[in-house]
C-alpha cells in the first residue's frame, strides 16, 4: 500500500483522539479543549481521530455521539475524520517492516503468566525466535530515551520499568495495539503537536522511540492535567464518570477552561459554550495551566 504522509510544514497540526467506548466525559472535554486551543491559537489545524482499534471496547454509535457533542461545544475539527478500524492494512505493513528489521519478536506468554510473575514482561521470549500464528508481537525497547521536554509540564525524566518494558504491538488475537496505531496515525496525519491528558505521559518515550525506529521525526508532546475524582483515580468510563450531557454545556466548558488556567469573567459564565470557547481563543495562555499532572474535580462523578 502506498502511503502519502503529509509532508511536514511549518503549520501546526493538532488532534483529538477519543476511544469510542462511550459518550464523552469531563476528562475527555479537557483534552479536547486543551488540544483545540493549542492548535487554533497557532492558526493550526485540529484533526479528529476515532481510536476504535480495540474493537471489544467499542460501543456502537459512540463515534457519532462524540462528534455531535464536539459540535455542540463549538469544537469543530478540520478535514475528514480518521478511523483506526479502517487502517488495519497500514498497521500490518508497518508490523511486517518491523519484523523484517527484527525490531519485534514473537511472544507466547499469556497475560495471566505475566501477572503471576509480577505484572511486567521480563523479555523472556526475546531470544527464542518464535514463529507461528498464536503469538503476540513485542517491540524491543532497548534504547528508549527517558528524557524529553514536555510542552506543558517541562522537562521530564521517565526511567520506569514500564517505559523499558518490551511492549505489545500486535496482540495474540490479532488486534493491533494502541501504541502502534497511535504512532503510525500521528505520523500519517502529520501531527506536529500532541496535546493530551497526563495519563499518557509515561507512554511518550516509547512512542517517540517508535517514531524514530520508523525513520520519522516525533511530534512535540504536551500533557494536560488529568481530572481525577480522588488521587490517582482518573475520570473514565471504567470509574463510572458520567456523560457530559449530564450538565449544561456552559457549566462544563467554563469548568474546563478554569482548570486549564482561564477562569471566565462572570457575564460569560452562562454564555453558550461556543461563545466561551471563542473568548478562550483570544485570552487563554498555556503558561497559565497549573503545572501539575492531576486536578481533583469531585463535581463530575
Ligand atoms: N485514545 C486515547 C484515549 O481516549 C487517547 C490517545 C492519545 O491521545 O494519544 O485515552
Coordinates of C-alpha atoms and ligand atoms in Angstrom, one line a residue, residues 15 17-19 49 51 178 182 186 194-197 199-200 207 234, ligand 1:
X15 CA -5.6 16.3 17.1
X17 CA -8.2 11.1 19.5
X18 CA -11.0 9.7 21.6
X19 CA -11.7 6.0 22.1
X49 CA -9.3 10.6 15.0
X51 CA -9.4 5.3 18.1
X178 CA -2.9 1.4 20.8
X182 CA -1.2 6.0 17.7
X186 CA 0.1 10.7 14.2
X194 CA 0.2 16.0 20.6
X195 CA -1.7 17.7 23.4
X196 CA -3.4 15.1 25.6
X197 CA -4.1 14.0 29.2
X199 CA -2.3 9.7 31.9
X200 CA -0.4 9.2 28.7
X207 CA 6.0 6.5 21.2
X234 CA -8.9 9.4 36.6
Ligands
LIG1 N1 -7.5 7.2 22.6 C1 -6.8 7.6 23.8 C2 -7.8 7.9 24.9 O1 -9.0 8.1 24.6 C3 -6.0 8.9 23.6 C4 -4.8 8.6 22.8 C5 -3.8 9.8 22.7 O2 -4.2 10.9 22.8 O3 -2.6 9.5 22.4 O4 -7.4 7.9 26.0

